[in-house]
Coordinates of C-alpha atoms (C1' of nucleotides) in Angstrom, one line a residue:
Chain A
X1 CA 147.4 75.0 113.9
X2 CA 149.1 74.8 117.1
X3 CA 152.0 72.9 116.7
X4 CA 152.6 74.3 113.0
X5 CA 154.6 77.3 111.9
X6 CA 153.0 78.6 109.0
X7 CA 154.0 81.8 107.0
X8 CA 152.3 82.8 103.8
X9 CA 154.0 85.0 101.4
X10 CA 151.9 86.9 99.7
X11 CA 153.7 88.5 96.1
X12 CA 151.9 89.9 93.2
X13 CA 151.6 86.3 91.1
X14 CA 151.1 83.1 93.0
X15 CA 150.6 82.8 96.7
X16 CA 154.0 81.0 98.4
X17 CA 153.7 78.7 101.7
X18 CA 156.4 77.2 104.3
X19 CA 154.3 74.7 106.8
X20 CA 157.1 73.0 108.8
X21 CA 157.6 71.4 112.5
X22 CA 153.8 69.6 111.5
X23 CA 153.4 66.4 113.6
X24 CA 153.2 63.7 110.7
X25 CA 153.6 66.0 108.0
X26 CA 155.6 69.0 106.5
X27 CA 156.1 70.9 103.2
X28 CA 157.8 73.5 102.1
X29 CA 158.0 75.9 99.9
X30 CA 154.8 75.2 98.2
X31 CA 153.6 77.3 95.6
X32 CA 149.7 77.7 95.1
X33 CA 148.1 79.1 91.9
X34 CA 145.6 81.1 93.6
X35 CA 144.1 81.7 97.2
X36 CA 141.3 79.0 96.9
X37 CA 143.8 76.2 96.6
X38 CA 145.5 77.6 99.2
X39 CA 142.9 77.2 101.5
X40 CA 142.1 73.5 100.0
X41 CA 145.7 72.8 100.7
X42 CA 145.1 74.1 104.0
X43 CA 142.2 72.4 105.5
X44 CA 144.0 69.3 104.3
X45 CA 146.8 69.6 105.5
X46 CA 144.9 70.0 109.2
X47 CA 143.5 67.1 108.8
X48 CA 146.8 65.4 107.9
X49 CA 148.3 66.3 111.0
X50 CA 145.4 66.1 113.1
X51 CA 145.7 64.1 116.7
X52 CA 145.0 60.8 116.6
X53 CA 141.5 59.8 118.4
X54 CA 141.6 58.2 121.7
X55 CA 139.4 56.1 121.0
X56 CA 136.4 55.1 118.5
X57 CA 132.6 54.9 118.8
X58 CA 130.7 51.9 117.5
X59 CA 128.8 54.3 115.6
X60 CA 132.1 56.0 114.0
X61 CA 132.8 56.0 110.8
X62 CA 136.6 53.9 110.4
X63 CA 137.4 55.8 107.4
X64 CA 138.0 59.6 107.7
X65 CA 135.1 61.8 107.0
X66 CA 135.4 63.5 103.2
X67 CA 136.5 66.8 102.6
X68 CA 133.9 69.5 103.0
X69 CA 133.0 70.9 99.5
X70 CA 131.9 74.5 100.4
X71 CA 133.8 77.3 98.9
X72 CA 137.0 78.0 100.7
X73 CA 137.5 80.8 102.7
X74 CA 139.1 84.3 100.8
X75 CA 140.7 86.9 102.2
X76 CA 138.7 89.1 105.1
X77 CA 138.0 91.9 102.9
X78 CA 136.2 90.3 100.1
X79 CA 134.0 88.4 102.4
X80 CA 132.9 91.3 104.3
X81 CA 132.0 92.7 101.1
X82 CA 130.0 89.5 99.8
X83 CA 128.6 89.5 103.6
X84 CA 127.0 93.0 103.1
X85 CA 126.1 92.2 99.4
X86 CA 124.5 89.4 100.1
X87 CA 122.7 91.2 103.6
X88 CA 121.1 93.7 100.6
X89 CA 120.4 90.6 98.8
X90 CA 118.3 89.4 101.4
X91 CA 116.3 93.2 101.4
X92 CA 117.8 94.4 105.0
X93 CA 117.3 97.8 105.8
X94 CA 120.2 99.9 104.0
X95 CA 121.0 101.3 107.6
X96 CA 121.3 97.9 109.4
X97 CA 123.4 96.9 106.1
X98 CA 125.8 100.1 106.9
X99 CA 126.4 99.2 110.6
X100 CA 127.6 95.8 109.5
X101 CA 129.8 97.1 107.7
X102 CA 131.0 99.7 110.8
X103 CA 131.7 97.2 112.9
X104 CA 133.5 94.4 110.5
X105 CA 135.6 97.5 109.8
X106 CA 137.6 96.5 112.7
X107 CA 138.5 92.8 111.2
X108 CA 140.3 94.6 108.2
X109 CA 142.7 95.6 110.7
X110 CA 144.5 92.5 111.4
X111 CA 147.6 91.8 110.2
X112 CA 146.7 93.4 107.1
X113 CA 143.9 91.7 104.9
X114 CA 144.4 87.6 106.0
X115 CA 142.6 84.8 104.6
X116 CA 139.2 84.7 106.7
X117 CA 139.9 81.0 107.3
X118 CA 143.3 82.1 109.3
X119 CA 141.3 84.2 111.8
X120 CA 141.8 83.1 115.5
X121 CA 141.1 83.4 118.6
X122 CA 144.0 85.6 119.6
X123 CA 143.4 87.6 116.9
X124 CA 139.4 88.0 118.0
X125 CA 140.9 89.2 121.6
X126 CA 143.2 91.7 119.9
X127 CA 140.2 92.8 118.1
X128 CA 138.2 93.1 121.3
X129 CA 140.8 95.8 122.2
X130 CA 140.9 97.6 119.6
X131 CA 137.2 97.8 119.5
X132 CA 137.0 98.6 122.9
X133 CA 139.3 101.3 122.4
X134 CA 139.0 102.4 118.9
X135 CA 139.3 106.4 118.3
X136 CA 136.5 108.0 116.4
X137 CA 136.4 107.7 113.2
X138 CA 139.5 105.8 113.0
X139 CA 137.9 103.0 110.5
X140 CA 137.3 106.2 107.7
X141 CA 139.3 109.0 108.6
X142 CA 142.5 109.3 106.6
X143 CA 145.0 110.2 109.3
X144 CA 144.5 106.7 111.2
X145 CA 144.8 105.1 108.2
X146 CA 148.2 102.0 107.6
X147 CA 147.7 101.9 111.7
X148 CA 148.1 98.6 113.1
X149 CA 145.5 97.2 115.6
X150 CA 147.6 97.7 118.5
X151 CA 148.5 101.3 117.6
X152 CA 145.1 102.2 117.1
X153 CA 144.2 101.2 120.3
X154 CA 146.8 102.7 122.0
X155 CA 145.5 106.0 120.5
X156 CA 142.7 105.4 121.6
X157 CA 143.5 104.9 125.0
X158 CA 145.3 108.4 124.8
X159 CA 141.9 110.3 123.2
X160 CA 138.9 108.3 124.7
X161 CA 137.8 109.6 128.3
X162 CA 136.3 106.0 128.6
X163 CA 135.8 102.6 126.6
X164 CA 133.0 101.7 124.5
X165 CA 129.7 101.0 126.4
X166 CA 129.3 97.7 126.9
X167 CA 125.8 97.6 124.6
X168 CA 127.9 98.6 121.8
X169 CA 130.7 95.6 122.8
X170 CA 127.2 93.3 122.4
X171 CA 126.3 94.5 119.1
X172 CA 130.2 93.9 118.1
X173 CA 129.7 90.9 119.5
X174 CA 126.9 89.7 117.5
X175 CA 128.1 91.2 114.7
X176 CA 131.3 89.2 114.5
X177 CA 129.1 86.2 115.3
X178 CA 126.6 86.4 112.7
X179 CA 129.4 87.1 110.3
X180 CA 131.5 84.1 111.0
X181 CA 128.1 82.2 111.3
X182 CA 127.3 82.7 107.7
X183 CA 131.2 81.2 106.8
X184 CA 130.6 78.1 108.7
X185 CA 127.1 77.8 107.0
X186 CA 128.4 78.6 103.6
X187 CA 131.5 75.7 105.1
X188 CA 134.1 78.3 104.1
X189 CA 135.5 78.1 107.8
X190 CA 134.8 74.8 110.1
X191 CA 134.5 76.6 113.0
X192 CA 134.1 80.4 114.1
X193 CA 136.5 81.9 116.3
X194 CA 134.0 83.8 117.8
X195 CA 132.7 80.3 119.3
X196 CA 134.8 80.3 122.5
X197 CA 133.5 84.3 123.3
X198 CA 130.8 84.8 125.6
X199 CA 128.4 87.4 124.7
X200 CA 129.5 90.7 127.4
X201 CA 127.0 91.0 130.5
X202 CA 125.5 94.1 130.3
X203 CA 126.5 96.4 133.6
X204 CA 123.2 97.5 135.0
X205 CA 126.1 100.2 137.9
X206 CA 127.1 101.6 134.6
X207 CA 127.0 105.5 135.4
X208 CA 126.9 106.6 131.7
X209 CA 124.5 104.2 131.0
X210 CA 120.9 106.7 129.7
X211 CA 118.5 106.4 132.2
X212 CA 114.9 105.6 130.8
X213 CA 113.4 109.1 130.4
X214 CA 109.6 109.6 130.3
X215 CA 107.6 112.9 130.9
X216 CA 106.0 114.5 133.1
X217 CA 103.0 116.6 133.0
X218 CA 105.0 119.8 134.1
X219 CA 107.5 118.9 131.3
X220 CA 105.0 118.1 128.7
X221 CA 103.2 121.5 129.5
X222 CA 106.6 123.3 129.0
X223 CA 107.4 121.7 125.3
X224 CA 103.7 122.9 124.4
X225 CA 103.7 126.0 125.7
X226 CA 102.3 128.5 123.4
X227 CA 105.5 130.9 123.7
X228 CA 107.4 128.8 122.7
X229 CA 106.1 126.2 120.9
X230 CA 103.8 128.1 118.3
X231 CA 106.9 130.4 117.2
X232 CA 109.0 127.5 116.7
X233 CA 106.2 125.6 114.9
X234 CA 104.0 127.6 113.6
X235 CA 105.9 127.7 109.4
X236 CA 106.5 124.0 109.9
X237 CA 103.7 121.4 109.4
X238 CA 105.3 118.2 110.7
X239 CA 107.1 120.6 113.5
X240 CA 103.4 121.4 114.7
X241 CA 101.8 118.1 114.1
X242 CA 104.3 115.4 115.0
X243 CA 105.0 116.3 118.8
X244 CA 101.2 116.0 119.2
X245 CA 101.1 112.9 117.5
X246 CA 103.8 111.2 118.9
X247 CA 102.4 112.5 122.5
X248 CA 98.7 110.8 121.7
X249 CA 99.9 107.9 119.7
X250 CA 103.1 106.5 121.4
X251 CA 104.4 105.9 118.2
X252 CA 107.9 105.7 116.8
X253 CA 109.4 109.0 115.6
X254 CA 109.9 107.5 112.5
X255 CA 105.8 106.3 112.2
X256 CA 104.9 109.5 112.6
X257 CA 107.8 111.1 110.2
X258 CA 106.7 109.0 107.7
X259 CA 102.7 108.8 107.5
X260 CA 101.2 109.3 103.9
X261 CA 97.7 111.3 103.6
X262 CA 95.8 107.9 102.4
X263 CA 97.7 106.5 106.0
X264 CA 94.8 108.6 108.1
X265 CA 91.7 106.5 107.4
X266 CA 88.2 106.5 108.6
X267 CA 86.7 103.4 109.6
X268 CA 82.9 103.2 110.6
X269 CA 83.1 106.5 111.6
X270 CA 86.4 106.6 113.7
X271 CA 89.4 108.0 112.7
X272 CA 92.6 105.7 112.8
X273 CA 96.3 106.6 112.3
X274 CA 97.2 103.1 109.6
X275 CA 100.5 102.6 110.7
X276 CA 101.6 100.3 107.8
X277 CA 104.2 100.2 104.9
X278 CA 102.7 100.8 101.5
X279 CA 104.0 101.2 97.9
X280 CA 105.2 104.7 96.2
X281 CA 103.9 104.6 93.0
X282 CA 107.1 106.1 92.0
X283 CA 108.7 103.2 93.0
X284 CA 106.6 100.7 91.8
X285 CA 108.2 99.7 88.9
X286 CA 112.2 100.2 90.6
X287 CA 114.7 97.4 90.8
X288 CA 115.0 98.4 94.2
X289 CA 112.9 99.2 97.1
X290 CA 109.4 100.1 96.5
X291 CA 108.5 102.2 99.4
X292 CA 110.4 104.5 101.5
X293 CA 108.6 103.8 103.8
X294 CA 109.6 100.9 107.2
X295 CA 108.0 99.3 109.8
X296 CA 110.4 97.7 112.6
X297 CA 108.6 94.2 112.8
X298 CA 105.0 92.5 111.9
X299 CA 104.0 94.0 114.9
X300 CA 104.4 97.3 114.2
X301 CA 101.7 97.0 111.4
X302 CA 98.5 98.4 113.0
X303 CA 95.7 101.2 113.3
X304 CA 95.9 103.7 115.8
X305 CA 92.4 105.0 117.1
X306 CA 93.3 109.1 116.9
X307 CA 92.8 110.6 120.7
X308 CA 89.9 113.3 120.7
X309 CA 92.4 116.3 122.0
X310 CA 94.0 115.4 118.4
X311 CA 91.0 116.0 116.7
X312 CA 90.1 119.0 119.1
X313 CA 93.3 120.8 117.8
X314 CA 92.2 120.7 114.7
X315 CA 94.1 117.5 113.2
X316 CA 90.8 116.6 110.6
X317 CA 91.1 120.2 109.7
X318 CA 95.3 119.8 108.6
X319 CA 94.4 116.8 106.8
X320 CA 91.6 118.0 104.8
X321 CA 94.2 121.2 103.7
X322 CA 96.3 118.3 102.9
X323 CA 94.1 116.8 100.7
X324 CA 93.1 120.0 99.0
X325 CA 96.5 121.0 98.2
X326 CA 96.9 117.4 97.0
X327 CA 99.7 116.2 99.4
X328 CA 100.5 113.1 99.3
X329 CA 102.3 113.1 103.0
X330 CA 101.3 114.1 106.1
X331 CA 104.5 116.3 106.2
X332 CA 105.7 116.5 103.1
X333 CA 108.7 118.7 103.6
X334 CA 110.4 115.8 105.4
X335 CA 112.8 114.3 103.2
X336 CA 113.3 110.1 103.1
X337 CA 117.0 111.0 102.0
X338 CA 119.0 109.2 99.3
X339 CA 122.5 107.5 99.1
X340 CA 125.1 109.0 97.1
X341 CA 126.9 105.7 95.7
X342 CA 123.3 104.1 95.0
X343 CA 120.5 106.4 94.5
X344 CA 118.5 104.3 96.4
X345 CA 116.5 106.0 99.1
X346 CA 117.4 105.7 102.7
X347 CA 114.2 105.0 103.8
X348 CA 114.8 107.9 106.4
X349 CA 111.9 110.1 107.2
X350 CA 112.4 111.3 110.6
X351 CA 116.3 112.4 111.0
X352 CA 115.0 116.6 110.0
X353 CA 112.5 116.4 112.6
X354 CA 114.7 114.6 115.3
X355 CA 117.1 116.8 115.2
X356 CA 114.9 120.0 114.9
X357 CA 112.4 118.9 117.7
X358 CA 116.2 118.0 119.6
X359 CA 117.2 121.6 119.3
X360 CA 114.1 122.9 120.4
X361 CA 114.3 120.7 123.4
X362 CA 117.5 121.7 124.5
X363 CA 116.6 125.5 123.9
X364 CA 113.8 124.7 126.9
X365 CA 116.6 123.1 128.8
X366 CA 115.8 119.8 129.0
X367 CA 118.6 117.2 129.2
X368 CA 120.0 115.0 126.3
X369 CA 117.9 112.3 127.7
X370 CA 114.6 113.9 126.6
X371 CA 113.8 113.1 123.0
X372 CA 110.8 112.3 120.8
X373 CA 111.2 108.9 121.8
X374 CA 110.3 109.9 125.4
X375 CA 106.1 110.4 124.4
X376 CA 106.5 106.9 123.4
X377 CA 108.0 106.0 126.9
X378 CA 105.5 108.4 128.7
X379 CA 102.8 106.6 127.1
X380 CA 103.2 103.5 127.9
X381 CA 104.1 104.3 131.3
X382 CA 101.0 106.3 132.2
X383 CA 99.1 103.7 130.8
X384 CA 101.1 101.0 132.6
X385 CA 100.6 102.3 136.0
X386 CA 96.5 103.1 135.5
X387 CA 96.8 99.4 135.5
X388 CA 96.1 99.0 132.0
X389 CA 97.1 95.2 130.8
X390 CA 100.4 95.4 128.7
X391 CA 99.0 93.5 125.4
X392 CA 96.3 96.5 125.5
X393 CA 99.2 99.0 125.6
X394 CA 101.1 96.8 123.1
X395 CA 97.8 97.3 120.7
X396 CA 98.5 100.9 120.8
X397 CA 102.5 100.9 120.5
X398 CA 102.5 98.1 118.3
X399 CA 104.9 95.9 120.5
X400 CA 105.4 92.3 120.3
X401 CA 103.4 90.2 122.7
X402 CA 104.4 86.9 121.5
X403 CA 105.3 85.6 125.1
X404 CA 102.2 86.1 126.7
X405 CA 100.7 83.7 124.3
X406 CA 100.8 83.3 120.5
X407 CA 97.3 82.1 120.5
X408 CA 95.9 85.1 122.3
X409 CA 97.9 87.5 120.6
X410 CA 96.6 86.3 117.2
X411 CA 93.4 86.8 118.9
X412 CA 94.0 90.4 120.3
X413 CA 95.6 91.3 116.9
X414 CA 92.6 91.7 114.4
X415 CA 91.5 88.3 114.5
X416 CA 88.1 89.9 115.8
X417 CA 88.8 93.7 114.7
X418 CA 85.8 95.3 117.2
X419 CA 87.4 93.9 120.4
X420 CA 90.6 95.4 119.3
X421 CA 89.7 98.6 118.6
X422 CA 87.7 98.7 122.1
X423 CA 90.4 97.8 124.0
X424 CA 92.6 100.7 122.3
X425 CA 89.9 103.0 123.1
X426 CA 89.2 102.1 126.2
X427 CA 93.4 102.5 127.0
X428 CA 93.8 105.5 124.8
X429 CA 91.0 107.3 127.1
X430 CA 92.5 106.3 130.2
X431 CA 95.8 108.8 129.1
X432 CA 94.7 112.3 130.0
X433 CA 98.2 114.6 130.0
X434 CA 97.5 117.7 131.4
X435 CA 98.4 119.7 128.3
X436 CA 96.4 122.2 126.0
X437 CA 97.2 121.9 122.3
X438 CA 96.9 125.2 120.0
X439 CA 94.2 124.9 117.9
X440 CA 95.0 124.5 114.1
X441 CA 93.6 127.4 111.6
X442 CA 92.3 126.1 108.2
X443 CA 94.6 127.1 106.0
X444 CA 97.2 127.9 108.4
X445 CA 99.8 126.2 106.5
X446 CA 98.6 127.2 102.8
X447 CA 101.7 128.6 101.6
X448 CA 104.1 125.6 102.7
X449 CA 101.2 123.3 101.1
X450 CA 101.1 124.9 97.5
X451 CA 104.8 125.5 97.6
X452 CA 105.5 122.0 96.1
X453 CA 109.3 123.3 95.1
X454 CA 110.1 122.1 98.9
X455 CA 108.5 119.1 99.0
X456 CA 109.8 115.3 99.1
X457 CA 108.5 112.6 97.7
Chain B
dG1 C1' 119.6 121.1 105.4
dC2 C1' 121.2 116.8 104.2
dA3 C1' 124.5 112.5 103.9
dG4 C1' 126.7 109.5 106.5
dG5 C1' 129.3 107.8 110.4
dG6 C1' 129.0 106.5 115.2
dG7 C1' 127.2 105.1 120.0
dA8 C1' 123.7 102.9 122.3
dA9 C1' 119.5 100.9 123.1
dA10 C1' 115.0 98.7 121.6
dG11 C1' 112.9 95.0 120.1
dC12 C1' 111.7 90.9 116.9
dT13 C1' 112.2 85.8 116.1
dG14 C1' 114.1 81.1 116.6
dT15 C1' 115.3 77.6 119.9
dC16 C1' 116.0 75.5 124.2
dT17 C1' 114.3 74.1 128.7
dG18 C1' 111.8 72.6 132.4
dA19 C1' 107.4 72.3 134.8
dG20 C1' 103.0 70.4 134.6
Chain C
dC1 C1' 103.5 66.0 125.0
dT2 C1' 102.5 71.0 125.5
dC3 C1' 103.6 75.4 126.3
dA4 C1' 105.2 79.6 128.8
dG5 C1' 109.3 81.7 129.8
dA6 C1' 114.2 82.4 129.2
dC7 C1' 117.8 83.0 126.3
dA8 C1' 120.4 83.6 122.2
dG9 C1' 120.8 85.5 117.8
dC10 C1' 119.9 89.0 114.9
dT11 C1' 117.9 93.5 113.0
dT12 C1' 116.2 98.1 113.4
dT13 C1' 115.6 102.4 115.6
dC14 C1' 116.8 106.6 118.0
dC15 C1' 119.6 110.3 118.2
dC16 C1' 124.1 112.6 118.3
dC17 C1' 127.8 114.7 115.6
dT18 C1' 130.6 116.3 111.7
dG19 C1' 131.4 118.0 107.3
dC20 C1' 129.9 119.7 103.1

DNA sequence: GCAGGGGAAAGCTGTCTGAG
DNA sequence: CTCAGACAGCTTTCCCCTGC
């Protein structure tokens, strides 16, 4: 509405509105009974005073085009909060759900709670500023709260050493764009402001920016060092087992966190990790979800031949204690966690033994780079420069291959399950890391297996 | 030890594009 | 017309930190 002033006053009964200086046409003092007619009155009153076309198309309609019917835009906060609803609706993952809602946090912030319908493009640049600058916390944490957008930043600028990365200015970015995506589609707005924003280049010179951190045998023999290792392991079955199974697998710290016994299957005589998703019985029969169990992607889903040095230390031995003790995990003092306001689980396996195995690394002295994720990067790196293929790798890791060829993926991915499997062994052998495992005892781990008072479901 | 927020990156899928 | 590759859009994961 360029050439339009418009104020809205908002009071506690019906919604009040001056348009004035419009080109054709001008009201005032126009009271609404309630925000949707607001907005009505609103697109139509852009249309009234829209610029006359230059000039027509044959094809053109002569009559003006009909009102759109979609539901008209309400105020920012409500539609965040149908956004999200409807996100869990559609059965995203409670965690991507919750960063939505992070990072449409911001939009709250200007001027107040508006009409969705009213946001701009100077408003989405303010908003870039304050997200760029935003103090921690400053979106939950009582003591920024009533702060305008410009304040906030302005703190910000006083606390922060440094902006946001610009990765987290592209998931914003998305963010806002998938948000105002689903108003056009629903034709609550006619067009996103978020059209005339480019998505931010990422800055390879970025100094803070993590370097990609795989190991080395040297570093690998230091994390399974018996002097340290077994002490810090050796009353902790998924703090013994999981390092050596993300090591020979490559898989996801979450994979491994979350691995039921019936997960480890034998098939014509080899042993194979099942990295799947599969119903908890507990669950079965829940309005919500059914497993607490996730897999990333369609490609995640697959079996994992288990490397012989697993087996040497003793892995077969672990699972049949397992079984005996009738576990129903692999590590069952791992807990999936559960949200407060819902109940519902959060699906979250591996946060105790990220942070645990994080603390043990730092204790050796390795930098913040080297995590759990970094056997997953060694992995395929090893692999990768012994000139394995990378949809051979991706069989192991259970990446995506869908650019080299959809046909030949389908065919590499269980359409003929033999040639599968023989490429995975024929990679997995190729990845020898100098390290000895400790050897598992039967019945090391009795006492945390019949304790069932510290187990999770 | 866990819930939950936050930063950052990884990675899946739909769509466009341009060469053959 | 086909299809690999690039790109855009979107979702999920990893891991840190804080506060209870």
């Amino acid at each position: 509405m360029s050439d339009t002033t418009k104020t809205a006053t908002r009071t506690q009964g019906p919604l009040l509105i001056e348009l004035v200086e419009g080109r054709n046409v001008s009201f005032k003092n126009v009271t609404f009974s309630d925000e949707a007619s607001f907005t009505r009155f609103e697109i139509l009153f852009r249309r009234l005073n829209r610029k006359p076309r230059q000039r027509r198309t044959a094809h053109e309609a002569r009559t003006a085009a009909p009102l759109p019917l979609g539901t008209p835009a309400r105020s920012i906060s409500i539609e965040i909060k149908d956004f999200l609803e409807d996100m869990r609706r559609s059965n995203l993952a409670p965690r991507s759900v919750a960063i939505y809602g992070q990072s449409l946090a911001a939009l709250k912030h200007l001027h107040g709670d508006t009409l969705a319908s009213a946001v701009e493009r100077d408003h989405i640049r303010q908003l870039w500023d304050l997200m760029l600058w935003a103090p921690k916390n400053c979106f939950t944490d009582p003591r920024y709260a009533g702060k305008s957008a410009e304040e906030l930043a302005h703190l910000g600028r006083l606390e922060r050493a440094r902006p946001a990365a610009t990765a987290t200015m592209v998931k914003h970015h998305t963010i806002l764009c998938r948000f105002f995506n689903s108003l056009k589609k629903a034709h609550a707005i006619s067009m996103s402001p978020m059209d005339g924003f480019k998505k931010p280049k990422l800055e390879l010179a970025n100094e803070h920016r993590k370097r990609p951190r795989w190991l080395t045998n040297d570093e690998l023999q230091r994390i399974f060092n018996p002097e340290t290792f077994t002490p810090w392991a050796k009353h902790h079955p998924h703090r013994w087992w999981a390092p050596m199974i993300g090591l020979y697998t490559g898989a996801r710290v979450g994979e491994v966190a979350q691995m039921k016994v019936s997960d480890v299957e034998c098939i014509n005589g080899r042993w194979f990790f099942a990295i799947r998703k599969t119903v908890d019985s507990d669950l079965a029969n829940s309005s919500g979800a059914i497993s607490r169990q996730t897999l990333k992607g369609k490609s995640s889903e697959r079996n994992i031949p288990i490397a012989q040095p697993l087996i040497d230390a003793g892995f077969l031995v672990y699972l049949q204690d397992l079984k005996d003790a009738n576990c129903t995990r692999l590590f069952p003092h791992l807990t999936a966690g559960r949200n407060k306001k819902t109940g519902q689980t959060n699906a979250l396996y591996s946060q105790g033994l990220v942070q645990q195995f994080r603390k043990y690394m730092k204790a050796l002295g390795f930098d913040r780079d080297c995590r759990f994720h970094a056997f997953r990067r060694t992995l395929v790196s090893v692999l990768s420069a012994k000139g394995v293929r990378d949809r051979n790798i991706a069989l192991l890791t259970g990446h995506a291959m869908r650019d080299q060829s959809q046909v030949i993926d389908h065919h590499y991915r269980g359409e003929v399950p033999e040639e599968t499997i023989r490429r995975q062994v024929i990679a997995l052998s190729k990845y020898r890391p100098s390290v000895v495992l400790p050897v598992y005892k039967k019945g090391q781990f009795d006492e945390q297996l019949k304790d069932k008072s510290r187990h999770h479901p």
